[in-house]
JSON list of C-alpha atoms and ligand atoms in Angstrom, two decimals:
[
{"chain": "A", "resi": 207, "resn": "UNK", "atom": "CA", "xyz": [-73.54, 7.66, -44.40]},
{"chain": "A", "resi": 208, "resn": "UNK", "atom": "CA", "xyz": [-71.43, 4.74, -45.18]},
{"chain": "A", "resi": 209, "resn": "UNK", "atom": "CA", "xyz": [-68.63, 5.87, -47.77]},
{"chain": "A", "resi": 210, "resn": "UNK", "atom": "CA", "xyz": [-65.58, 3.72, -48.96]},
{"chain": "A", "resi": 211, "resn": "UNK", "atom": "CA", "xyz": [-63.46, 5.58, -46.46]},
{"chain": "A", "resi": 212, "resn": "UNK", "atom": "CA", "xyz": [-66.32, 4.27, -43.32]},
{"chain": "A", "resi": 213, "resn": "UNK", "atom": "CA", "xyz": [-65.40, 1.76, -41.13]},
{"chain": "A", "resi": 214, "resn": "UNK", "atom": "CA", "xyz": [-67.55, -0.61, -39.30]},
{"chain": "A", "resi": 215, "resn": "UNK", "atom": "CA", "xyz": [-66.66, -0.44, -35.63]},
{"chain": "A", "resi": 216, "resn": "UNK", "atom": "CA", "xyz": [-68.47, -3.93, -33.89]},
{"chain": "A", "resi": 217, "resn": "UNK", "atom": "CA", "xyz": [-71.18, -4.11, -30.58]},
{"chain": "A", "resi": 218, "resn": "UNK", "atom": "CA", "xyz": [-67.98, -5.56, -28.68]},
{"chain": "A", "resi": 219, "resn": "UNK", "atom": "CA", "xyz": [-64.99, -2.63, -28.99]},
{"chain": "A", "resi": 220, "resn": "UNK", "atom": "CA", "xyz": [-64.28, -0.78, -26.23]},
{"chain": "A", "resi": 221, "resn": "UNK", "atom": "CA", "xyz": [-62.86, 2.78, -25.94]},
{"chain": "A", "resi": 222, "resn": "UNK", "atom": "CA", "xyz": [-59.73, 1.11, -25.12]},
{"chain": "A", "resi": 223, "resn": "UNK", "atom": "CA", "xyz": [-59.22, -0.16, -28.20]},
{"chain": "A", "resi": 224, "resn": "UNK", "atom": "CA", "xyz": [-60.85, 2.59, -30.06]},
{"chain": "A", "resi": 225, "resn": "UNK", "atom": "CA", "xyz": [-57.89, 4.97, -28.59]},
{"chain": "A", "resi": 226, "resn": "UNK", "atom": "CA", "xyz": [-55.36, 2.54, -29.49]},
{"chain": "A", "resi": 227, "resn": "UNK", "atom": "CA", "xyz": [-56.34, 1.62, -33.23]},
{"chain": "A", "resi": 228, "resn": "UNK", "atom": "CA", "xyz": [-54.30, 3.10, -35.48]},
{"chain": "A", "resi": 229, "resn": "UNK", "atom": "CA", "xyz": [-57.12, 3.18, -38.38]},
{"chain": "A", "resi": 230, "resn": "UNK", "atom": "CA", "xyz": [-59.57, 5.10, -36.28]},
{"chain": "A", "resi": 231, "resn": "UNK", "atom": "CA", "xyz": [-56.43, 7.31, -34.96]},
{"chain": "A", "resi": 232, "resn": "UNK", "atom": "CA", "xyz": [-55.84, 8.61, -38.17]},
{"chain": "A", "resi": 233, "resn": "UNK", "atom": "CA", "xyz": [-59.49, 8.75, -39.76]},
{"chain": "A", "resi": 234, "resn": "UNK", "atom": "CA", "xyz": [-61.77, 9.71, -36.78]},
{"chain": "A", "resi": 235, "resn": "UNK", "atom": "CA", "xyz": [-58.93, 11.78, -34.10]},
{"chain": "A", "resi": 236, "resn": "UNK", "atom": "CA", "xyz": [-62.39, 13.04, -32.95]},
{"chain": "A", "resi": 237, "resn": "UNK", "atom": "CA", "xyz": [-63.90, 9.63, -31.98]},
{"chain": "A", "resi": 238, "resn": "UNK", "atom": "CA", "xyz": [-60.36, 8.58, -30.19]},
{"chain": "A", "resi": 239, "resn": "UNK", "atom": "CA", "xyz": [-60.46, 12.19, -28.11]},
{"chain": "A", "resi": 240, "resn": "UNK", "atom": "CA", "xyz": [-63.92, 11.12, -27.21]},
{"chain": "A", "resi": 241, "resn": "UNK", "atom": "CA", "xyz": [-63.20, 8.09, -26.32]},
{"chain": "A", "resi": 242, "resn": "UNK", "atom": "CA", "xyz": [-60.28, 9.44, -23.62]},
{"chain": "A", "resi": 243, "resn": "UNK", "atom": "CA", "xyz": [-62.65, 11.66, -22.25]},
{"chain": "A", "resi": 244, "resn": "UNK", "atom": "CA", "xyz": [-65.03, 8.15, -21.08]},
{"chain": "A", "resi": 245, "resn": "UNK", "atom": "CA", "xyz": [-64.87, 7.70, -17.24]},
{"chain": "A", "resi": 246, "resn": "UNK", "atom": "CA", "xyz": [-61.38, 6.24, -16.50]},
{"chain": "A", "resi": 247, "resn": "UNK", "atom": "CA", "xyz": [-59.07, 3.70, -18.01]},
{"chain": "A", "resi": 248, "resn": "UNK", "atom": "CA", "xyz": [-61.24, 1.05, -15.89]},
{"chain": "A", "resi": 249, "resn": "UNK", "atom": "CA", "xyz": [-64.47, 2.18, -17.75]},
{"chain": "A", "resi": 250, "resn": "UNK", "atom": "CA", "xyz": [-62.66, 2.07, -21.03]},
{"chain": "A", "resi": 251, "resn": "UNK", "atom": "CA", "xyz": [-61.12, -1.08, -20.77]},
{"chain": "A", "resi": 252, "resn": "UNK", "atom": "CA", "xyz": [-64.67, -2.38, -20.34]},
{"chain": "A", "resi": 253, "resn": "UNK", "atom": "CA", "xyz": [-67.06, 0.05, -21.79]},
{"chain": "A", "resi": 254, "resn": "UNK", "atom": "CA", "xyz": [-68.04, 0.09, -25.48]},
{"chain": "A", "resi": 255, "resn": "UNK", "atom": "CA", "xyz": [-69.21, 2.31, -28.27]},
{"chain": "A", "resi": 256, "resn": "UNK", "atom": "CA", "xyz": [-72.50, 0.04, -28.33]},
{"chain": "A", "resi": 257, "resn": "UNK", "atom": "CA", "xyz": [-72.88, 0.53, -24.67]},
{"chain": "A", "resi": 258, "resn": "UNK", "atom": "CA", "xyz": [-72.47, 4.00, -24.91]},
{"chain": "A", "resi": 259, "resn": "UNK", "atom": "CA", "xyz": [-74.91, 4.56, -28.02]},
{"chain": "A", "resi": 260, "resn": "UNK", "atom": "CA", "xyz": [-77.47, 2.30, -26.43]},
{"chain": "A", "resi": 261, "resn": "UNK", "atom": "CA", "xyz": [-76.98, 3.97, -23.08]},
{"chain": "A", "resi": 262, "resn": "UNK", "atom": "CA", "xyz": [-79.00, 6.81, -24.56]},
{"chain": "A", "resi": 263, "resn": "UNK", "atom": "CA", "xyz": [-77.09, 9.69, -21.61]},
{"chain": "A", "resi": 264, "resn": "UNK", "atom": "CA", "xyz": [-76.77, 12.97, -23.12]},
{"chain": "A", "resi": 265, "resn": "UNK", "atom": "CA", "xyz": [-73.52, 12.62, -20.84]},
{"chain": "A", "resi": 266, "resn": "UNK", "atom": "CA", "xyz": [-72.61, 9.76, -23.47]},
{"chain": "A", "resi": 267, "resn": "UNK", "atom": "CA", "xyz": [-69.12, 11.40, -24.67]},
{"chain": "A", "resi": 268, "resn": "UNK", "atom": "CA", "xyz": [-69.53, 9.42, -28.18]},
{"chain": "A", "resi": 269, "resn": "UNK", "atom": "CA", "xyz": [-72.40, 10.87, -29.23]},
{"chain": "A", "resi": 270, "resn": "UNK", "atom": "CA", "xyz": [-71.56, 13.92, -30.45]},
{"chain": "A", "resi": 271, "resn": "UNK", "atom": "CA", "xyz": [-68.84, 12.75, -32.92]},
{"chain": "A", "resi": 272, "resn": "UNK", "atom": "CA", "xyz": [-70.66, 9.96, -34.42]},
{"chain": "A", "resi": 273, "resn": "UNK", "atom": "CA", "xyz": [-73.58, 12.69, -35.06]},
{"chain": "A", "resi": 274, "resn": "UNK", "atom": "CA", "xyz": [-70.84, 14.74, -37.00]},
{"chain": "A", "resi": 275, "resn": "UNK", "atom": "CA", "xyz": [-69.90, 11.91, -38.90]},
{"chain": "A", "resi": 276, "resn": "UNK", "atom": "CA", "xyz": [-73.28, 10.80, -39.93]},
{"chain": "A", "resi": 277, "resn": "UNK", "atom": "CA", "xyz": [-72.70, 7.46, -38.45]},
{"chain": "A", "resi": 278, "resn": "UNK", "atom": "CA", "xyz": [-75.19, 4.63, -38.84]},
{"chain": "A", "resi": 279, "resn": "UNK", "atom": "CA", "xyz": [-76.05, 2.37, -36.34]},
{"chain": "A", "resi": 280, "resn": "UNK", "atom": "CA", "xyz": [-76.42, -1.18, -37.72]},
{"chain": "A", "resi": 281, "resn": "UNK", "atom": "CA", "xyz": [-79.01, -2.73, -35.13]},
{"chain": "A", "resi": 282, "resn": "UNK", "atom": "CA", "xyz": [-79.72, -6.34, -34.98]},
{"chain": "A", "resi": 283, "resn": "UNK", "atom": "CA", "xyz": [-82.66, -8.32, -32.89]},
{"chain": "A", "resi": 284, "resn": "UNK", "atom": "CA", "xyz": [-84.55, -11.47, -33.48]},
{"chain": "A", "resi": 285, "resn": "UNK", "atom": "CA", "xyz": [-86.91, -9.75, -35.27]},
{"chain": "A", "resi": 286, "resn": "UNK", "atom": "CA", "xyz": [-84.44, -9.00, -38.09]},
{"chain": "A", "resi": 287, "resn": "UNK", "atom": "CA", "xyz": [-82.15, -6.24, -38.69]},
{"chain": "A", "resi": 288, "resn": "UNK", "atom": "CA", "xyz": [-81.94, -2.53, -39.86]},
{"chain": "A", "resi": 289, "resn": "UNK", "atom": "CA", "xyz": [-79.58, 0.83, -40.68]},
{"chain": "A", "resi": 290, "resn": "UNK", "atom": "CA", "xyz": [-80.47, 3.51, -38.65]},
{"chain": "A", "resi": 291, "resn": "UNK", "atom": "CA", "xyz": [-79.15, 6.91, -39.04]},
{"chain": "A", "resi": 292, "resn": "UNK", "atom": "CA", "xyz": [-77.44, 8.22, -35.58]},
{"chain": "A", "resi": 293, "resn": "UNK", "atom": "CA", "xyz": [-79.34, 11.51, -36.09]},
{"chain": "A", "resi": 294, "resn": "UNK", "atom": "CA", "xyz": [-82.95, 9.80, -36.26]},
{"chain": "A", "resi": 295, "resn": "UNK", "atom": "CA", "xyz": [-81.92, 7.50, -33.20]},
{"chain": "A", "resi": 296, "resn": "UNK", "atom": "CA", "xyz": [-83.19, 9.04, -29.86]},
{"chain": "A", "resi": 297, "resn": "UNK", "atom": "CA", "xyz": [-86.76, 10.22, -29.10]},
{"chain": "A", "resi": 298, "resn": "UNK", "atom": "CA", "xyz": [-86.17, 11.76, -26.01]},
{"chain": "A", "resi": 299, "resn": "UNK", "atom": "CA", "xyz": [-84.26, 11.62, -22.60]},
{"chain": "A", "resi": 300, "resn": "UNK", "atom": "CA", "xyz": [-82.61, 8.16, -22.45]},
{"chain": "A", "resi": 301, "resn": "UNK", "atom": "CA", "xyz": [-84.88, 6.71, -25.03]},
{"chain": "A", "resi": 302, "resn": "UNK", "atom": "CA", "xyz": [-84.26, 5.58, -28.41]},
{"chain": "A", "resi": 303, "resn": "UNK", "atom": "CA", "xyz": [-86.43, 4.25, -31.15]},
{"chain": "A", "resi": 304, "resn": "UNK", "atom": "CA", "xyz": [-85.70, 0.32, -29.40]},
{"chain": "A", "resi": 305, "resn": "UNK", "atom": "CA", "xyz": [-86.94, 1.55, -25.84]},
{"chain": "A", "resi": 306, "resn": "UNK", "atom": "CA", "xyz": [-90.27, 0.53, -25.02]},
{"chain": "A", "resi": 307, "resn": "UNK", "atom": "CA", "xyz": [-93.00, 2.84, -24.95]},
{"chain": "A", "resi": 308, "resn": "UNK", "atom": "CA", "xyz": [-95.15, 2.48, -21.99]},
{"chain": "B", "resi": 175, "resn": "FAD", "atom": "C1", "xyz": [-67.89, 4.91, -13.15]},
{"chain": "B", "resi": 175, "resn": "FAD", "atom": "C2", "xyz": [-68.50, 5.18, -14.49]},
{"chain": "B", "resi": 175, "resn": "FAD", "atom": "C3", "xyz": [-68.07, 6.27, -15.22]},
{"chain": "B", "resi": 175, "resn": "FAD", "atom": "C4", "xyz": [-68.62, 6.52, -16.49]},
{"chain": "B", "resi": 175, "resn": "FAD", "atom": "N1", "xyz": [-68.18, 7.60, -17.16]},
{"chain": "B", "resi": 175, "resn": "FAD", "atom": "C5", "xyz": [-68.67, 7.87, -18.39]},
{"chain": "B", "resi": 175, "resn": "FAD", "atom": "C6", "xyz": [-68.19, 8.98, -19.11]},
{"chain": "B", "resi": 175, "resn": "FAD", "atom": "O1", "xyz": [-67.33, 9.74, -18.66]},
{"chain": "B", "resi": 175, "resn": "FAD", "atom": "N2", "xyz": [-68.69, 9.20, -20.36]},
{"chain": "B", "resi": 175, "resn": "FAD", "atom": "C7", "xyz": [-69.64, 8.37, -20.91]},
{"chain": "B", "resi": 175, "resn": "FAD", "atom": "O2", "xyz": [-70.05, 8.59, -22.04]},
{"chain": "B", "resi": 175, "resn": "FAD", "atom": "N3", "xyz": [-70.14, 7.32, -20.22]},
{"chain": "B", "resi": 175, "resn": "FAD", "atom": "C8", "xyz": [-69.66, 7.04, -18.98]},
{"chain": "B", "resi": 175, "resn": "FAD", "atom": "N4", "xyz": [-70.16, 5.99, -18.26]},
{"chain": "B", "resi": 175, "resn": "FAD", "atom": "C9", "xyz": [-71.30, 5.22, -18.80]},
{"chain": "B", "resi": 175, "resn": "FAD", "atom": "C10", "xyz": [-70.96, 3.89, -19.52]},
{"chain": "B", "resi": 175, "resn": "FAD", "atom": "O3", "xyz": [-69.82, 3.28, -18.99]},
{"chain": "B", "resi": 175, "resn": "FAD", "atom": "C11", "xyz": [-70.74, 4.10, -20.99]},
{"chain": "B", "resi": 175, "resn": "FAD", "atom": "O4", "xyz": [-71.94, 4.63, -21.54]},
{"chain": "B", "resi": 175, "resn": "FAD", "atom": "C12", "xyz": [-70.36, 2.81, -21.70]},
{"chain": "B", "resi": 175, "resn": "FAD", "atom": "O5", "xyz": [-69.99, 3.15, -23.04]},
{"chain": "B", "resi": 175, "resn": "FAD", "atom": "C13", "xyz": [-71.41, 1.74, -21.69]},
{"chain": "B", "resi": 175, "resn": "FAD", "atom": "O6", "xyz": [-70.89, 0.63, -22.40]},
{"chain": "B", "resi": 175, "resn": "FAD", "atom": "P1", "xyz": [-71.05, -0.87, -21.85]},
{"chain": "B", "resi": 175, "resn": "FAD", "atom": "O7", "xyz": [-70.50, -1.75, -22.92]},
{"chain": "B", "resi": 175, "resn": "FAD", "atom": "O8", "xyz": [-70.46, -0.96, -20.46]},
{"chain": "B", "resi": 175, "resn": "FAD", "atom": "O9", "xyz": [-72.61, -1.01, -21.79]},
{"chain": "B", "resi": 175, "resn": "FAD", "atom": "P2", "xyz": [-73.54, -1.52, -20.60]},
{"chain": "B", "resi": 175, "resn": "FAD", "atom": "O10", "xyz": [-73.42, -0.55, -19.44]},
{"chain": "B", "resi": 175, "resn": "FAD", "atom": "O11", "xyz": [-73.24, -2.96, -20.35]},
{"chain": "B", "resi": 175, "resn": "FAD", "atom": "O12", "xyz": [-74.94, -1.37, -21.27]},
{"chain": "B", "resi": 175, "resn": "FAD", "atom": "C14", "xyz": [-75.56, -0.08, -21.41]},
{"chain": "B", "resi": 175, "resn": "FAD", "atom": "C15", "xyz": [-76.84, -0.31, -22.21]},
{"chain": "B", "resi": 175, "resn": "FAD", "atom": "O13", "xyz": [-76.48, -0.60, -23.55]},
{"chain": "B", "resi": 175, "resn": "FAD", "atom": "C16", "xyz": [-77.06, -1.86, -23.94]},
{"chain": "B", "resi": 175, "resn": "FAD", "atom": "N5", "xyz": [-76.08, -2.48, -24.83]},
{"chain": "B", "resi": 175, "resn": "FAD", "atom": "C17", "xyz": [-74.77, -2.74, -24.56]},
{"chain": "B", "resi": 175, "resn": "FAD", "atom": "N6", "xyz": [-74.16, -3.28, -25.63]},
{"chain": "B", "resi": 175, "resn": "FAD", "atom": "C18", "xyz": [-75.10, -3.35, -26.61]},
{"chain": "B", "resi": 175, "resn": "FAD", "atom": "C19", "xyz": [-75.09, -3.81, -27.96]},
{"chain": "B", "resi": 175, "resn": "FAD", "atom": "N7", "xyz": [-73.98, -4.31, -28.53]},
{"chain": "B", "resi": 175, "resn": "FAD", "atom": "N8", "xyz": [-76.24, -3.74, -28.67]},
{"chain": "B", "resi": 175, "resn": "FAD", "atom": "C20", "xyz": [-77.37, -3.24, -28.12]},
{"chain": "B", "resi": 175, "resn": "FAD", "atom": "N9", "xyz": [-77.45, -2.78, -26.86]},
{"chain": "B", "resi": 175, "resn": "FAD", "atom": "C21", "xyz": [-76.33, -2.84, -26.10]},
{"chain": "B", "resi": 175, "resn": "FAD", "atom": "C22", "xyz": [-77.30, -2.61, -22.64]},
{"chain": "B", "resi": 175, "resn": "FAD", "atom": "O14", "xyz": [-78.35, -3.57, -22.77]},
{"chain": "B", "resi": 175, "resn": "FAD", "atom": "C23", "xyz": [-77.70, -1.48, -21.73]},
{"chain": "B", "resi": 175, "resn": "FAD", "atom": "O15", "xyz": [-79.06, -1.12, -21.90]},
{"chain": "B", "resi": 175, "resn": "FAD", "atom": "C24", "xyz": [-69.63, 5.68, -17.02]},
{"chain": "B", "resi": 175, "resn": "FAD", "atom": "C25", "xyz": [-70.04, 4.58, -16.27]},
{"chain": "B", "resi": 175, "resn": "FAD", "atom": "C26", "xyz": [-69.48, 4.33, -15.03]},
{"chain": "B", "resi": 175, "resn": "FAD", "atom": "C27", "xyz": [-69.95, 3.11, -14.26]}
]
């Protein structure tokens, strides 16, 4: 649910920078622990949040938080664009509403 206290958090941030921005420090300390908790500082220095949310792993260590927080995933293609609520996002093991169904 986007609120006045949300924050928009872009396709190219990595948990690096997610643990070290003071905003989402003090707003989402849930988000930042998560973010530790991704492989190692090597992963984190590359990996993002978008990664991790398109990744579709119920290993992803995001996940969980930005289903608390009723996070919405803005998702863009060439088709157009859309707001998708996390909690409506995955239909099943590794697959979310973009994955291809065979
Ligand atoms: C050694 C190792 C350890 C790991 N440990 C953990 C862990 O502890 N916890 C955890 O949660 N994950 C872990 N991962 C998995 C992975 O690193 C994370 O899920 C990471 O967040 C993926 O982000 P990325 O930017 O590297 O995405 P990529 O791996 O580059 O991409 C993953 C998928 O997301 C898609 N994608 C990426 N960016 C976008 C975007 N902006 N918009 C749409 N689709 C996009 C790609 O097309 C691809 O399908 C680990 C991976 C490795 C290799």
């Amino acid at each position: 649910m986007q609120t006045s206290r949300s924050i928009t958090i872009g396709g190219g941030v990595t948990f690096r920078t997610i643990r070290e921005h003071a905003g989402i420090r003090r707003r989402y300390p849930a988000l930042v622990a998560a973010a530790a908790e991704v492989g190692a500082w090597q992963i984190q220095n590359r990996a993002t949040l978008a990664g991790n949310i398109a990744n579709a792993s119920p290993a992803g260590d995001s996940l969980p938080v930005l289903l608390v927080h009723d996070a919405v995933v803005h998702a863009r293609s060439a088709r157009g664009a859309r707001d998708l609520a996390f909690a409506s996002l995955y239909r099943g093991y590794r697959a979310s509403l973009s994955t291809p169904t065979s």
